[in-house]
PDB file of C-alpha atoms and ligand atoms in Angstrom:
ATOM      1  CA  MET A   1     -83.516 165.137  85.987  1.00 92.00           C
ATOM      2  CA  LYS A   2     -86.263 163.771  88.867  1.00 96.00           C
ATOM      3  CA  PRO A   3     -87.188 160.137  87.979  1.00 98.00           C
ATOM      4  CA  VAL A   4     -90.636 159.675  86.784  1.00 98.00           C
ATOM      5  CA  ILE A   5     -92.394 156.878  88.532  1.00 98.00           C
ATOM      6  CA  GLY A   6     -95.604 155.148  87.385  1.00 98.00           C
ATOM      7  CA  LEU A   7     -98.342 154.469  89.974  1.00 98.00           C
ATOM      8  CA  THR A   8    -101.368 151.712  89.140  1.00 98.00           C
ATOM      9  CA  SER A   9    -104.720 152.547  90.351  1.00 97.00           C
ATOM     10  CA  GLN A  10    -107.963 151.308  90.574  1.00 95.00           C
ATOM     11  CA  SER A  11    -110.818 151.657  88.198  1.00 91.00           C
ATOM     12  CA  GLU A  12    -114.348 151.309  89.547  1.00 88.00           C
ATOM     13  CA  GLU A  13    -118.126 152.016  89.060  1.00 87.00           C
ATOM     14  CA  ILE A  14    -119.415 154.482  91.627  1.00 87.00           C
ATOM     15  CA  LYS A  15    -123.451 155.151  91.369  1.00 90.00           C
ATOM     16  CA  GLY A  16    -122.959 154.207  87.613  1.00 92.00           C
ATOM     17  CA  THR A  17    -120.221 156.321  86.665  1.00 94.00           C
ATOM     18  CA  LYS A  18    -117.020 154.828  86.148  1.00 92.00           C
ATOM     19  CA  LEU A  19    -114.121 156.224  88.224  1.00 93.00           C
ATOM     20  CA  ASN A  20    -110.046 156.300  88.355  1.00 94.00           C
ATOM     21  CA  LYS A  21    -109.034 156.215  92.262  1.00 94.00           C
ATOM     22  CA  LEU A  22    -105.953 155.899  94.083  1.00 97.00           C
ATOM     23  CA  LYS A  23    -105.081 156.998  97.373  1.00 96.00           C
ATOM     24  CA  TYR A  24    -103.325 160.076  97.709  1.00 97.00           C
ATOM     25  CA  THR A  25    -100.776 159.002 100.037  1.00 97.00           C
ATOM     26  CA  TYR A  26     -99.075 156.949  97.742  1.00 98.00           C
ATOM     27  CA  ILE A  27     -98.735 159.780  95.420  1.00 98.00           C
ATOM     28  CA  ASP A  28     -97.303 162.015  98.135  1.00 98.00           C
ATOM     29  CA  ALA A  29     -94.997 159.455  99.267  1.00 98.00           C
ATOM     30  CA  ILE A  30     -93.217 159.618  95.933  1.00 98.00           C
ATOM     31  CA  GLU A  31     -93.089 163.372  95.380  1.00 98.00           C
ATOM     32  CA  ALA A  32     -91.623 163.732  98.972  1.00 98.00           C
ATOM     33  CA  ALA A  33     -89.089 161.300  97.768  1.00 98.00           C
ATOM     34  CA  GLY A  34     -88.221 163.040  95.166  1.00 97.00           C
ATOM     35  CA  ALA A  35     -89.630 161.626  91.978  1.00 98.00           C
ATOM     36  CA  ILE A  36     -92.442 162.638  89.821  1.00 98.00           C
ATOM     37  CA  PRO A  37     -95.410 160.242  90.517  1.00 98.00           C
ATOM     38  CA  ILE A  38     -97.675 159.288  87.265  1.00 98.00           C
ATOM     39  CA  VAL A  39    -100.931 157.861  87.726  1.00 98.00           C
ATOM     40  CA  LEU A  40    -101.461 155.069  85.161  1.00 97.00           C
ATOM     41  CA  PRO A  41    -105.210 154.357  84.261  1.00 96.00           C
ATOM     42  CA  ASN A  42    -106.126 150.661  83.406  1.00 96.00           C
ATOM     43  CA  LEU A  43    -105.857 150.640  79.780  1.00 94.00           C
ATOM     44  CA  LYS A  44    -107.792 148.402  77.557  1.00 91.00           C
ATOM     45  CA  ASN A  45    -104.837 148.623  74.908  1.00 93.00           C
ATOM     46  CA  ILE A  46    -102.313 146.594  76.739  1.00 91.00           C
ATOM     47  CA  GLU A  47    -100.128 146.773  73.066  1.00 91.00           C
ATOM     48  CA  ASP A  48     -99.025 150.470  74.178  1.00 92.00           C
ATOM     49  CA  LEU A  49     -97.595 149.463  77.542  1.00 94.00           C
ATOM     50  CA  ASP A  50     -94.260 149.264  76.070  1.00 93.00           C
ATOM     51  CA  GLN A  51     -94.314 152.796  74.966  1.00 95.00           C
ATOM     52  CA  ILE A  52     -95.198 153.988  78.377  1.00 96.00           C
ATOM     53  CA  LEU A  53     -92.369 152.013  80.135  1.00 96.00           C
ATOM     54  CA  LYS A  54     -89.972 153.824  77.602  1.00 96.00           C
ATOM     55  CA  ARG A  55     -90.923 156.931  79.421  1.00 96.00           C
ATOM     56  CA  LEU A  56     -90.911 155.476  82.921  1.00 98.00           C
ATOM     57  CA  ASP A  57     -87.694 155.070  85.657  1.00 98.00           C
ATOM     58  CA  GLY A  58     -89.608 153.131  87.844  1.00 98.00           C
ATOM     59  CA  LEU A  59     -92.849 151.090  88.383  1.00 98.00           C
ATOM     60  CA  PHE A  60     -95.049 151.127  91.902  1.00 98.00           C
ATOM     61  CA  PHE A  61     -97.901 149.148  92.061  1.00 98.00           C
ATOM     62  CA  THR A  62    -100.008 150.398  94.931  1.00 98.00           C
ATOM     63  CA  GLY A  63    -102.457 148.864  97.398  1.00 97.00           C
ATOM     64  CA  GLY A  64    -106.095 147.798  96.605  1.00 94.00           C
ATOM     65  CA  GLU A  65    -108.703 145.204  96.103  1.00 94.00           C
ATOM     66  CA  ASP A  66    -108.312 141.502  95.867  1.00 96.00           C
ATOM     67  CA  ILE A  67    -106.611 139.928  92.669  1.00 97.00           C
ATOM     68  CA  SER A  68    -108.293 136.935  90.941  1.00 96.00           C
ATOM     69  CA  PRO A  69    -107.575 133.742  92.214  1.00 97.00           C
ATOM     70  CA  LEU A  70    -108.221 132.584  88.638  1.00 96.00           C
ATOM     71  CA  LEU A  71    -104.491 134.071  87.927  1.00 96.00           C
ATOM     72  CA  TYR A  72    -103.103 131.728  90.369  1.00 96.00           C
ATOM     73  CA  ASP A  73    -105.143 128.818  89.165  1.00 96.00           C
ATOM     74  CA  GLU A  74    -107.691 128.616  92.319  1.00 96.00           C
ATOM     75  CA  GLU A  75    -111.158 129.095  92.605  1.00 94.00           C
ATOM     76  CA  ALA A  76    -112.267 132.234  94.930  1.00 94.00           C
ATOM     77  CA  ILE A  77    -113.499 131.361  98.144  1.00 94.00           C
ATOM     78  CA  LYS A  78    -116.360 133.263  99.907  1.00 93.00           C
ATOM     79  CA  PHE A  79    -114.121 135.705 101.482  1.00 94.00           C
ATOM     80  CA  THR A  80    -112.629 136.594  98.039  1.00 91.00           C
ATOM     81  CA  THR A  81    -115.285 139.054  96.546  1.00 89.00           C
ATOM     82  CA  GLU A  82    -113.730 142.546  95.825  1.00 89.00           C
ATOM     83  CA  ILE A  83    -112.043 141.705  92.158  1.00 87.00           C
ATOM     84  CA  SER A  84    -111.078 143.912  88.867  1.00 90.00           C
ATOM     85  CA  TYR A  85    -110.636 142.223  86.082  1.00 91.00           C
ATOM     86  CA  GLU A  86    -109.616 145.365  84.232  1.00 93.00           C
ATOM     87  CA  ARG A  87    -106.879 146.080  87.062  1.00 96.00           C
ATOM     88  CA  ASP A  88    -105.532 142.835  87.289  1.00 96.00           C
ATOM     89  CA  ARG A  89    -104.966 142.478  83.360  1.00 95.00           C
ATOM     90  CA  MET A  90    -103.410 145.917  83.393  1.00 96.00           C
ATOM     91  CA  GLU A  91    -100.856 145.005  86.266  1.00 97.00           C
ATOM     92  CA  MET A  92     -99.945 141.912  85.353  1.00 97.00           C
ATOM     93  CA  SER A  93     -99.107 142.777  81.806  1.00 96.00           C
ATOM     94  CA  LEU A  94     -97.165 145.829  83.096  1.00 97.00           C
ATOM     95  CA  PHE A  95     -95.300 143.581  85.875  1.00 97.00           C
ATOM     96  CA  LYS A  96     -94.182 141.302  82.565  1.00 96.00           C
ATOM     97  CA  ALA A  97     -92.987 143.984  80.494  1.00 96.00           C
ATOM     98  CA  ALA A  98     -91.362 146.053  83.151  1.00 96.00           C
ATOM     99  CA  TYR A  99     -89.808 143.054  84.687  1.00 96.00           C
ATOM    100  CA  LYS A 100     -88.103 141.926  81.222  1.00 94.00           C
ATOM    101  CA  LYS A 101     -86.774 145.331  81.020  1.00 94.00           C
ATOM    102  CA  GLY A 102     -85.206 145.427  84.470  1.00 95.00           C
ATOM    103  CA  LEU A 103     -87.119 148.815  85.352  1.00 97.00           C
ATOM    104  CA  PRO A 104     -86.917 148.937  89.283  1.00 98.00           C
ATOM    105  CA  ILE A 105     -89.958 147.973  90.810  1.00 98.00           C
ATOM    106  CA  LEU A 106     -91.799 148.651  94.028  1.00 98.00           C
ATOM    107  CA  GLY A 107     -94.909 146.822  95.456  1.00 98.00           C
ATOM    108  CA  ILE A 108     -97.068 147.512  98.615  1.00 98.00           C
ATOM    109  CA  CYS A 109     -99.708 145.282 100.028  1.00 98.00           C
ATOM    110  CA  ARG A 110    -101.715 144.417  96.569  1.00 97.00           C
ATOM    111  CA  GLY A 111     -98.730 145.177  94.902  1.00 98.00           C
ATOM    112  CA  LEU A 112     -96.516 142.898  96.544  1.00 98.00           C
ATOM    113  CA  GLN A 113     -99.375 140.021  95.762  1.00 98.00           C
ATOM    114  CA  MET A 114     -99.273 140.953  92.189  1.00 98.00           C
ATOM    115  CA  ILE A 115     -95.521 140.747  91.953  1.00 98.00           C
ATOM    116  CA  ASN A 116     -95.764 137.037  93.185  1.00 98.00           C
ATOM    117  CA  ILE A 117     -98.537 136.219  91.230  1.00 98.00           C
ATOM    118  CA  SER A 118     -96.915 137.281  88.226  1.00 98.00           C
ATOM    119  CA  LEU A 119     -94.066 135.032  88.809  1.00 98.00           C
ATOM    120  CA  GLY A 120     -95.685 131.977  89.163  1.00 98.00           C
ATOM    121  CA  GLY A 121     -96.513 132.287  93.073  1.00 98.00           C
ATOM    122  CA  THR A 122     -99.975 131.565  94.819  1.00 98.00           C
ATOM    123  CA  LEU A 123    -101.795 133.481  97.544  1.00 97.00           C
ATOM    124  CA  TYR A 124    -103.726 132.594 100.790  1.00 98.00           C
ATOM    125  CA  GLN A 125    -107.071 134.244  99.983  1.00 97.00           C
ATOM    126  CA  ASP A 126    -108.021 134.890 103.366  1.00 96.00           C
ATOM    127  CA  ILE A 127    -105.639 134.645 106.185  1.00 96.00           C
ATOM    128  CA  PRO A 128    -107.861 134.220 109.537  1.00 94.00           C
ATOM    129  CA  SER A 129    -109.947 131.289 107.693  1.00 95.00           C
ATOM    130  CA  GLN A 130    -106.756 129.696 105.981  1.00 95.00           C
ATOM    131  CA  VAL A 131    -103.690 130.241 108.173  1.00 93.00           C
ATOM    132  CA  GLU A 132    -104.026 128.274 111.604  1.00 93.00           C
ATOM    133  CA  ASP A 133    -103.206 130.456 114.778  1.00 92.00           C
ATOM    134  CA  SER A 134    -102.592 133.573 112.225  1.00 93.00           C
ATOM    135  CA  HIS A 135    -102.566 136.939 114.592  1.00 95.00           C
ATOM    136  CA  GLY A 136    -104.472 139.978 113.367  1.00 93.00           C
ATOM    137  CA  HIS A 137    -103.634 141.426 110.122  1.00 93.00           C
ATOM    138  CA  PHE A 138    -106.216 143.691 109.402  1.00 94.00           C
ATOM    139  CA  SER A 139    -106.456 147.139 111.502  1.00 92.00           C
ATOM    140  CA  THR A 140    -109.328 149.622 110.011  1.00 86.00           C
ATOM    141  CA  TYR A 141    -108.949 152.771 112.594  1.00 82.00           C
ATOM    142  CA  ASP A 142    -105.521 153.983 112.380  1.00 87.00           C
ATOM    143  CA  ILE A 143    -102.957 152.776 109.882  1.00 91.00           C
ATOM    144  CA  LYS A 144    -100.735 155.366 110.857  1.00 93.00           C
ATOM    145  CA  GLY A 145     -98.946 153.361 113.584  1.00 92.00           C
ATOM    146  CA  GLY A 146     -97.525 150.085 114.407  1.00 94.00           C
ATOM    147  CA  TYR A 147     -99.998 147.364 114.912  1.00 95.00           C
ATOM    148  CA  HIS A 148     -97.574 144.150 114.766  1.00 96.00           C
ATOM    149  CA  ARG A 149     -94.294 143.324 114.794  1.00 97.00           C
ATOM    150  CA  ILE A 150     -92.142 141.920 111.846  1.00 98.00           C
ATOM    151  CA  ASP A 151     -89.052 140.229 111.820  1.00 98.00           C
ATOM    152  CA  ILE A 152     -86.356 141.539 109.199  1.00 98.00           C
ATOM    153  CA  PHE A 153     -83.802 139.100 107.836  1.00 98.00           C
ATOM    154  CA  GLU A 154     -80.253 140.753 107.161  1.00 96.00           C
ATOM    155  CA  ASP A 155     -78.701 140.902 104.010  1.00 94.00           C
ATOM    156  CA  THR A 156     -82.004 142.530 102.214  1.00 96.00           C
ATOM    157  CA  PHE A 157     -82.963 145.415 100.768  1.00 96.00           C
ATOM    158  CA  LEU A 158     -85.358 145.735 103.746  1.00 97.00           C
ATOM    159  CA  PHE A 159     -82.698 145.561 106.388  1.00 98.00           C
ATOM    160  CA  ASP A 160     -80.344 148.166 104.745  1.00 97.00           C
ATOM    161  CA  ILE A 161     -83.539 150.360 104.581  1.00 97.00           C
ATOM    162  CA  PHE A 162     -84.318 150.403 108.619  1.00 97.00           C
ATOM    163  CA  LYS A 163     -81.402 148.919 110.220  1.00 97.00           C
ATOM    164  CA  GLU A 164     -83.431 146.940 112.328  1.00 97.00           C
ATOM    165  CA  LYS A 165     -84.039 143.053 112.902  1.00 98.00           C
ATOM    166  CA  LYS A 166     -87.584 144.232 114.464  1.00 98.00           C
ATOM    167  CA  LEU A 167     -89.796 146.656 113.295  1.00 97.00           C
ATOM    168  CA  ALA A 168     -93.611 147.566 114.299  1.00 97.00           C
ATOM    169  CA  VAL A 169     -95.613 147.814 111.485  1.00 97.00           C
ATOM    170  CA  ASN A 170     -99.451 148.652 110.325  1.00 97.00           C
ATOM    171  CA  SER A 171    -101.407 145.858 108.677  1.00 97.00           C
ATOM    172  CA  GLN A 172    -104.348 146.227 106.263  1.00 96.00           C
ATOM    173  CA  HIS A 173    -104.454 143.141 104.348  1.00 95.00           C
ATOM    174  CA  HIS A 174    -106.650 139.718 104.801  1.00 96.00           C
ATOM    175  CA  GLN A 175    -104.598 137.781 101.994  1.00 96.00           C
ATOM    176  CA  SER A 176    -100.916 136.990 101.841  1.00 97.00           C
ATOM    177  CA  ILE A 177     -98.153 135.045  99.981  1.00 98.00           C
ATOM    178  CA  LYS A 178     -98.483 131.055 100.049  1.00 98.00           C
ATOM    179  CA  ASP A 179     -95.869 129.870  97.745  1.00 98.00           C
ATOM    180  CA  LEU A 180     -93.169 132.162  96.474  1.00 98.00           C
ATOM    181  CA  GLY A 181     -92.904 133.071  92.955  1.00 98.00           C
ATOM    182  CA  VAL A 182     -89.902 132.532  90.994  1.00 97.00           C
ATOM    183  CA  ASP A 183     -86.623 134.139  91.838  1.00 97.00           C
ATOM    184  CA  LEU A 184     -87.946 136.020  94.805  1.00 98.00           C
ATOM    185  CA  LYS A 185     -86.714 135.776  98.507  1.00 97.00           C
ATOM    186  CA  ILE A 186     -88.390 136.707 101.740  1.00 98.00           C
ATOM    187  CA  ASN A 187     -87.189 139.597 103.477  1.00 98.00           C
ATOM    188  CA  SER A 188     -89.190 139.786 106.505  1.00 98.00           C
ATOM    189  CA  ARG A 189     -92.160 137.909 108.241  1.00 98.00           C
ATOM    190  CA  SER A 190     -94.530 138.135 111.034  1.00 98.00           C
ATOM    191  CA  SER A 191     -94.089 136.034 114.210  1.00 97.00           C
ATOM    192  CA  ASP A 192     -97.304 133.992 112.995  1.00 96.00           C
ATOM    193  CA  GLY A 193     -94.983 133.338 109.801  1.00 96.00           C
ATOM    194  CA  ILE A 194     -97.044 135.249 107.642  1.00 98.00           C
ATOM    195  CA  ILE A 195     -94.872 136.650 104.917  1.00 98.00           C
ATOM    196  CA  GLU A 196     -94.420 140.714 104.806  1.00 98.00           C
ATOM    197  CA  GLY A 197     -91.922 141.265 102.302  1.00 98.00           C
ATOM    198  CA  ILE A 198     -89.976 140.075  99.594  1.00 98.00           C
ATOM    199  CA  GLU A 199     -87.628 140.925  97.083  1.00 98.00           C
ATOM    200  CA  SER A 200     -85.304 139.951  93.853  1.00 97.00           C
ATOM    201  CA  LYS A 201     -82.670 137.148  94.422  1.00 94.00           C
ATOM    202  CA  LEU A 202     -81.332 138.489  91.023  1.00 91.00           C
ATOM    203  CA  ASN A 203     -78.755 141.223  92.322  1.00 77.00           C
ATOM    204  CA  ASN A 204     -78.748 143.135  89.211  1.00 81.00           C
ATOM    205  CA  HIS A 205     -82.603 143.693  89.590  1.00 88.00           C
ATOM    206  CA  PHE A 206     -84.206 146.058  91.877  1.00 96.00           C
ATOM    207  CA  LEU A 207     -87.463 144.690  92.788  1.00 98.00           C
ATOM    208  CA  LEU A 208     -89.146 145.168  96.568  1.00 98.00           C
ATOM    209  CA  GLY A 209     -92.241 144.388  98.093  1.00 98.00           C
ATOM    210  CA  VAL A 210     -94.081 144.985 101.474  1.00 98.00           C
ATOM    211  CA  GLN A 211     -97.385 144.009 102.712  1.00 98.00           C
ATOM    212  CA  PHE A 212     -97.649 146.756 105.385  1.00 98.00           C
ATOM    213  CA  HIS A 213     -98.259 150.502 104.329  1.00 98.00           C
ATOM    214  CA  PRO A 214     -95.739 152.767 104.631  1.00 98.00           C
ATOM    215  CA  GLU A 215     -97.331 155.477 102.863  1.00 98.00           C
ATOM    216  CA  ALA A 216     -99.487 156.070 105.747  1.00 96.00           C
ATOM    217  CA  MET A 217     -96.975 155.438 108.667  1.00 97.00           C
ATOM    218  CA  VAL A 218     -94.726 158.072 106.978  1.00 96.00           C
ATOM    219  CA  LEU A 219     -97.475 160.451 108.327  1.00 94.00           C
ATOM    220  CA  ARG A 220     -96.393 159.855 111.754  1.00 95.00           C
ATOM    221  CA  ASP A 221     -92.933 158.512 111.333  1.00 96.00           C
ATOM    222  CA  GLU A 222     -90.638 160.033 109.134  1.00 95.00           C
ATOM    223  CA  ARG A 223     -88.160 156.532 108.962  1.00 96.00           C
ATOM    224  CA  PHE A 224     -90.879 155.376 106.375  1.00 98.00           C
ATOM    225  CA  LEU A 225     -90.119 157.767 103.744  1.00 98.00           C
ATOM    226  CA  LYS A 226     -86.507 155.769 103.660  1.00 98.00           C
ATOM    227  CA  VAL A 227     -88.876 152.957 101.743  1.00 98.00           C
ATOM    228  CA  PHE A 228     -89.425 155.867  99.355  1.00 98.00           C
ATOM    229  CA  SER A 229     -86.345 157.498  98.959  1.00 98.00           C
ATOM    230  CA  TYR A 230     -84.667 153.966  98.482  1.00 98.00           C
ATOM    231  CA  PHE A 231     -86.954 153.216  95.758  1.00 98.00           C
ATOM    232  CA  VAL A 232     -86.355 156.737  93.763  1.00 98.00           C
ATOM    233  CA  ASN A 233     -82.810 156.327  94.502  1.00 97.00           C
ATOM    234  CA  ARG A 234     -82.731 153.408  92.386  1.00 96.00           C
ATOM    235  CA  CYS A 235     -84.660 154.482  89.910  1.00 97.00           C
ATOM    236  CA  SER A 236     -82.414 157.330  89.509  1.00 94.00           C
ATOM    237  CA  LYS A 237     -79.558 155.217  88.022  1.00 79.00           C
TER     238      LYS A 237
HETATM  239 MN1  LIG B 301     -99.530 142.078 108.328  1.00 76.95          MN
END
């Protein structure tokens, strides 16, 4: 049986109509890796999450808008503008329940940041204005190819996936991890010191987060599908 994986999504009001949206590249990547993707809306009834989690083999926190800085006890700076109370509330509750159950978890971009905050970490709200001498981390025109390189540390899931110490990745984020959450370790950094990936320190728990977008890179480079097949494989156990 193929594993069933829940994907988080964004709720957004456009011209007076509320929509649920998720880039199809996330859905396609999970399907291509051999699992069944199920898109989860931002529910109001948080008490129903346990029932949903019973039916899932893994949870995928997708990319998107900024997370409210109130969740890590900071006031928003002027560069933090796109926040969604509904999505923050849904994802944080979902993460906590799934983490407690030991469900395999993947986080991409905002997803990595949500994992970190849910485990007590904090973020740089805006890399260009808060991190001195930082490099470019936000390319917009073409995110199918590499934009900057990362150093991948050995003895990590990410190294096990790529078997490379240096990897060119895309980058479309203006925020990044500042203080690391509890029981997390860093699996990669860019040369300006920005944290580009995290995973669980606990051996019995599969939790992987990356700041780059393998779901977009896979369109040009098949190696990036391995991030998803590795995760799907963990969800099959
Ligand atoms: Mn980056």
